[in-house]
GROMACS .gro file of C-alpha atoms in nm:
model
  182
    1MET     CA    1  15.733  10.081   5.524
    2GLU     CA    2  15.559   9.755   5.446
    3THR     CA    3  15.449   9.732   5.807
    4ASN     CA    4  15.274  10.068   5.777
    5ARG     CA    5  15.101   9.960   5.457
    6PHE     CA    6  14.974   9.644   5.627
    7VAL     CA    7  14.839   9.844   5.922
    8ILE     CA    8  14.663  10.085   5.690
    9CYS     CA    9  14.509   9.796   5.495
   10VAL     CA   10  14.377   9.633   5.813
   11LEU     CA   11  14.235   9.959   5.945
   12VAL     CA   12  14.061  10.028   5.615
   13GLY     CA   13  13.924   9.670   5.618
   14LEU     CA   14  13.785   9.724   5.967
   15ALA     CA   15  13.608  10.037   5.857
   16GLY     CA   16  13.396   9.841   5.609
   17PHE     CA   17  13.613   9.867   5.297
   18THR     CA   18  13.723   9.528   5.176
   19ASN     CA   19  14.034   9.643   4.989
   20GLY     CA   20  14.078   9.300   4.831
   21LEU     CA   21  13.929   9.105   5.122
   22SER     CA   22  13.607   8.905   5.086
   23ASP     CA   23  13.289   9.107   5.076
   24TYR     CA   24  13.062   8.910   5.308
   25CYS     CA   25  12.779   9.158   5.253
   26GLU     CA   26  12.779   9.108   4.874
   27SER     CA   27  12.515   8.834   4.898
   28ASP     CA   28  12.295   9.071   5.102
   29PRO     CA   29  12.252   8.832   5.398
   30CYS     CA   30  12.062   9.080   5.616
   31GLN     CA   31  11.687   9.044   5.580
   32ASN     CA   32  11.405   9.286   5.654
   33ASP     CA   33  11.598   9.606   5.581
   34GLY     CA   34  11.887   9.510   5.808
   35ILE     CA   35  12.218   9.688   5.740
   36CYS     CA   36  12.520   9.468   5.668
   37GLU     CA   37  12.874   9.559   5.771
   38ASN     CA   38  13.188   9.364   5.676
   39PHE     CA   39  13.449   9.262   5.930
   40LEU     CA   40  13.777   9.075   5.874
   41GLU     CA   41  13.632   8.725   5.852
   42LYS     CA   42  13.257   8.775   5.889
   43TYR     CA   43  12.974   9.023   5.862
   44HIS     CA   44  12.733   9.174   6.112
   45CYS     CA   45  12.369   9.270   6.053
   46TYR     CA   46  12.227   9.574   6.228
   47CYS     CA   47  11.854   9.505   6.253
   48ASN     CA   48  11.576   9.761   6.279
   49SER     CA   49  11.367   9.745   6.595
   50LYS     CA   50  11.106   9.514   6.443
   51TYR     CA   51  11.346   9.223   6.378
   52TYR     CA   52  11.629   9.033   6.542
   53GLY     CA   53  11.862   8.739   6.473
   54ASN     CA   54  12.199   8.698   6.296
   55ASN     CA   55  12.035   8.794   5.966
   56CYS     CA   56  11.740   8.995   6.106
   57GLU     CA   57  11.521   8.699   6.017
   58PHE     CA   58  11.306   8.685   6.331
   59TYR     CA   59  11.008   8.910   6.384
   60ASN     CA   60  11.014   9.085   6.722
   61ASN     CA   61  10.655   9.064   6.849
   62GLN     CA   62  10.620   9.226   7.192
   63CYS     CA   63  10.306   9.024   7.259
   64ASP     CA   64  10.491   8.692   7.229
   65GLY     CA   65  10.612   8.549   7.558
   66GLU     CA   66  10.545   8.744   7.876
   67ASN     CA   67  10.238   8.967   7.854
   68PRO     CA   68  10.336   9.333   7.915
   69CYS     CA   69   9.974   9.415   8.007
   70MET     CA   70   9.867   9.400   8.370
   71ASN     CA   71   9.537   9.343   8.554
   72GLY     CA   72   9.398   9.107   8.291
   73GLY     CA   73   9.485   9.330   7.994
   74THR     CA   74   9.525   9.172   7.650
   75CYS     CA   75   9.830   9.251   7.436
   76LYS     CA   76   9.746   9.347   7.076
   77THR     CA   77  10.012   9.378   6.803
   78VAL     CA   78  10.009   9.680   6.573
   79GLU     CA   79  10.225   9.689   6.258
   80GLY     CA   80  10.500   9.459   6.370
   81ARG     CA   81  10.679   9.535   6.691
   82ASP     CA   82  10.440   9.799   6.823
   83TYR     CA   83  10.162   9.693   7.056
   84TYR     CA   84   9.892   9.828   7.282
   85CYS     CA   85   9.711   9.686   7.582
   86GLU     CA   86   9.338   9.633   7.563
   87CYS     CA   87   9.232   9.685   7.925
   88PRO     CA   88   8.933   9.526   8.097
   89LEU     CA   89   8.655   9.745   8.234
   90ASN     CA   90   8.753   9.964   8.530
   91VAL     CA   91   9.125   9.951   8.445
   92ASP     CA   92   9.328  10.211   8.259
   93GLY     CA   93   9.687  10.303   8.172
   94LEU     CA   94   9.937  10.221   7.899
   95HIS     CA   95   9.987   9.874   8.045
   96CYS     CA   96   9.652   9.851   8.230
   97GLU     CA   97   9.838   9.938   8.549
   98ASP     CA   98   9.587  10.186   8.691
   99ASP     CA   99   9.304  10.029   8.886
  100TYR     CA  100   9.177  10.277   9.142
  101CYS     CA  101   9.003  10.011   9.347
  102LEU     CA  102   9.308   9.785   9.374
  103ILE     CA  103   9.533  10.074   9.468
  104HIS     CA  104   9.310  10.257   9.719
  105GLU     CA  105   9.050   9.999   9.837
  106PRO     CA  106   8.797  10.274   9.920
  107CYS     CA  107   8.488  10.058   9.980
  108GLN     CA  108   8.418   9.959  10.339
  109ASN     CA  109   8.200   9.697  10.509
  110GLY     CA  110   8.212   9.443  10.226
  111GLY     CA  111   8.134   9.689   9.947
  112THR     CA  112   8.251   9.594   9.598
  113CYS     CA  113   8.457   9.857   9.418
  114TYR     CA  114   8.429   9.929   9.045
  115SER     CA  115   8.685  10.163   8.889
  116TYR     CA  116   8.579  10.406   8.619
  117PRO     CA  117   8.860  10.447   8.364
  118ASN     CA  118   9.003  10.797   8.399
  119ASP     CA  119   8.736  10.904   8.648
  120GLY     CA  120   8.710  10.759   8.997
  121TYR     CA  121   8.514  10.464   9.127
  122TYR     CA  122   8.179  10.339   9.249
  123CYS     CA  123   8.107  10.126   9.557
  124ASN     CA  124   7.830   9.867   9.533
  125CYS     CA  125   7.726   9.834   9.898
  126PRO     CA  126   7.585   9.517  10.055
  127SER     CA  127   7.209   9.529  10.106
  128GLY     CA  128   6.969   9.367  10.346
  129HIS     CA  129   6.894   9.428  10.714
  130ASN     CA  130   7.264   9.472  10.801
  131GLY     CA  131   7.358   9.655  10.483
  132PHE     CA  132   7.545   9.981  10.432
  133HIS     CA  133   7.524  10.284  10.205
  134GLY     CA  134   7.715  10.603  10.132
  135PRO     CA  135   7.992  10.680   9.881
  136ASN     CA  136   8.224  10.425  10.046
  137CYS     CA  137   7.959  10.203  10.214
  138GLU     CA  138   8.047  10.370  10.543
  139THR     CA  139   7.695  10.429  10.680
  140PRO     CA  140   7.480  10.141  10.811
  141LEU     CA  141   7.136  10.126  10.652
  142ASN     CA  142   6.979  10.127  10.998
  143TYR     CA  143   7.167  10.444  11.096
  144TYR     CA  144   6.846  10.647  11.064
  145CYS     CA  145   6.661  10.409  11.295
  146VAL     CA  146   6.924  10.446  11.568
  147GLU     CA  147   7.000  10.817  11.530
  148ILE     CA  148   6.638  10.935  11.489
  149ASN     CA  149   6.496  10.713  11.763
  150ASP     CA  150   6.341  10.385  11.668
  151PRO     CA  151   5.985  10.459  11.546
  152CYS     CA  152   5.877  10.092  11.559
  153ARG     CA  153   5.649   9.976  11.843
  154ASN     CA  154   5.561   9.641  11.995
  155GLY     CA  155   5.891   9.468  11.904
  156GLY     CA  156   5.893   9.583  11.542
  157THR     CA  157   6.228   9.599  11.364
  158CYS     CA  158   6.333   9.931  11.215
  159ASN     CA  159   6.479   9.929  10.864
  160SER     CA  160   6.592  10.220  10.654
  161TYR     CA  161   6.653  10.289  10.289
  162PRO     CA  162   6.971  10.466  10.166
  163ASN     CA  163   6.767  10.785  10.112
  164GLY     CA  164   6.681  10.803  10.485
  165TYR     CA  165   6.324  10.671  10.480
  166THR     CA  166   6.246  10.413  10.744
  167TYR     CA  167   5.997  10.128  10.762
  168CYS     CA  168   5.907   9.877  11.029
  169THR     CA  169   5.893   9.500  11.003
  170CYS     CA  170   5.618   9.400  11.247
  171PRO     CA  171   5.605   9.081  11.458
  172GLY     CA  172   5.307   8.845  11.423
  173GLY     CA  173   4.974   9.003  11.515
  174TYR     CA  174   5.090   9.364  11.474
  175TYR     CA  175   5.056   9.597  11.177
  176GLY     CA  176   5.066   9.961  11.076
  177PRO     CA  177   5.347  10.195  10.970
  178ASN     CA  178   5.503  10.168  11.318
  179CYS     CA  179   5.352   9.831  11.425
  180GLU     CA  180   5.114  10.026  11.648
  181PHE     CA  181   4.799   9.823  11.572
  182HIS     CA  182   4.710   9.478  11.706
   0.00000   0.00000   0.00000
């Protein structure tokens, strides 16, 4: 019978009742609203999600250490453990993971892509004599000169604007809309 009584005492002690054993939780060792539970020769603190450590003494800041934000996002702490990512322009998502331009690379011929958060992108096309235009910089600026027959005379160079208008750059000694005068 004494063996059964001993077993019952140990089982009750394991369940958190001291039954004459030391109460390690009496001094309230768990900080920051941690919950203390007695064991045979020690205690254990169950910490809430904002704290960690043997006594829940360390603040758990998600922005400390490795930055959870991607693509240049900045981690900002909110009320303890919670955080949010402050994303740079043209990037979106919980962790700044959505950058349309980086994922799809839609701009052609040296165009620079700018993502619009939550709504597509814009291609900034290279300009100049050999530039391009169009939603994805897919059309050469001089497309209209080639496709519509070169209107420039006497060695003039045809140039076109993105809207389709053309103009001629005339060699020395020539002038006029199509370099037709000398």
